[in-house]
């Protein structure tokens, strides 16, 4: 395989939001991904002072490493109303930020290799009808006409033409710049070490650059959220799985939108290339949290036993590495400073499989020029839906994490919801499914769709 470029973000990148953090802020947000950035943005629009601290660089982890799909199709029924709102908000925010983030309405299509695969779409078609989506099923001939030169004869497909795409590593930093213009104090290279608690409620955040007094904190740290929260007695069964992605150089257009079958997923990018990924495989490092929460993940494992591969130990300093400290003090270096940007290596065999699968689908490409490859750590939950809630044990603490690979698309919707939750406003959506207590109140977990 030819040499490829590294991921666009690294610790050597200049710090574009140096701070410093203020002495006090109405709200402190921990995590500079799409959830943290959009929550900050909506709070700032309501004249609330917000400080966002990010241990590395804005969007340098999963919020920029995802596929760039903004999809309603295949969503969990409880997520869908928020995603519908998020799609509207993406269009609104793209205009407000004044930058080209690659937002385009080009659709999402799921390809079915068999009638059995087609039958799996039936459940979502009912959900789509309830929400008046433009989702529809395609026959084999219609599917073939949707993709130029495709070699595979599919049994059919499910498609949602109104679904969107955008460029993650462009979009989220652009939204952060908009938030900064609205008055949000963003501080990169500034890890939140611990909460400062007084009489069981939040009174501040200790960062590596000092204390910020606040009564309200949102933890939106993606793969790092569980490690931070466990330090304060809040346990969530979140694990992180590694997913490999590749980007091609410019290619003739075979499809303007995004599509996937069981083996390969692809999306047209604004630079004329395609973002490619395996259709549904990922890798889990077995660490302390993986064993601690294994019982809760059994239903998901039984539903898709071959969807995840396992390795016995994560690299040093990863969130669930055996060597990562679980205890530290406000005046000591935390695990978050030891790993500024979680930058896992892409799986070499996975890259070869991606390239081979895409070339087999579109044999008109004698070669597929892979110009960059990377991997990301997806913050996953046992039921494949996020936690969006206040922590009942610590007044003033809110959590929005475990987006389970859905975070980029739903991001602005969750950001708006959390902003209203923090203010005590009407949220406009039923969040019962996303409550933190579902893992401890004896409820039977209901798996989100594996679509």
PDB file of C-alpha atoms in Angstrom, residues 94 185 197 269 286 331 336 360 383 392 394 426 431:
ATOM      1  CA  UNK A  94     -23.746  26.721   8.362  1.00  0.00           C
ATOM      2  CA  UNK A 185     -14.169  31.447  26.126  1.00  0.00           C
ATOM      3  CA  UNK A 197     -17.405  20.231  45.044  1.00  0.00           C
ATOM      4  CA  UNK A 269     -16.423  14.778  -0.113  1.00  0.00           C
ATOM      5  CA  UNK A 286     -10.104  -5.125  26.785  1.00  0.00           C
ATOM      6  CA  UNK A 331      -2.581  19.722  41.606  1.00  0.00           C
ATOM      7  CA  UNK A 336      -5.966  13.845  30.155  1.00  0.00           C
ATOM      8  CA  UNK A 360     -14.544  -4.356  -6.444  1.00  0.00           C
ATOM      9  CA  UNK A 383     -27.770   0.032  24.140  1.00  0.00           C
ATOM     10  CA  UNK A 392     -28.450  13.108  40.382  1.00  0.00           C
ATOM     11  CA  UNK A 394     -23.892  15.923  42.172  1.00  0.00           C
ATOM     12  CA  UNK A 426     -38.695  23.046  28.259  1.00  0.00           C
ATOM     13  CA  UNK A 431     -35.250  12.180  27.024  1.00  0.00           C
TER      14      UNK A 431
END
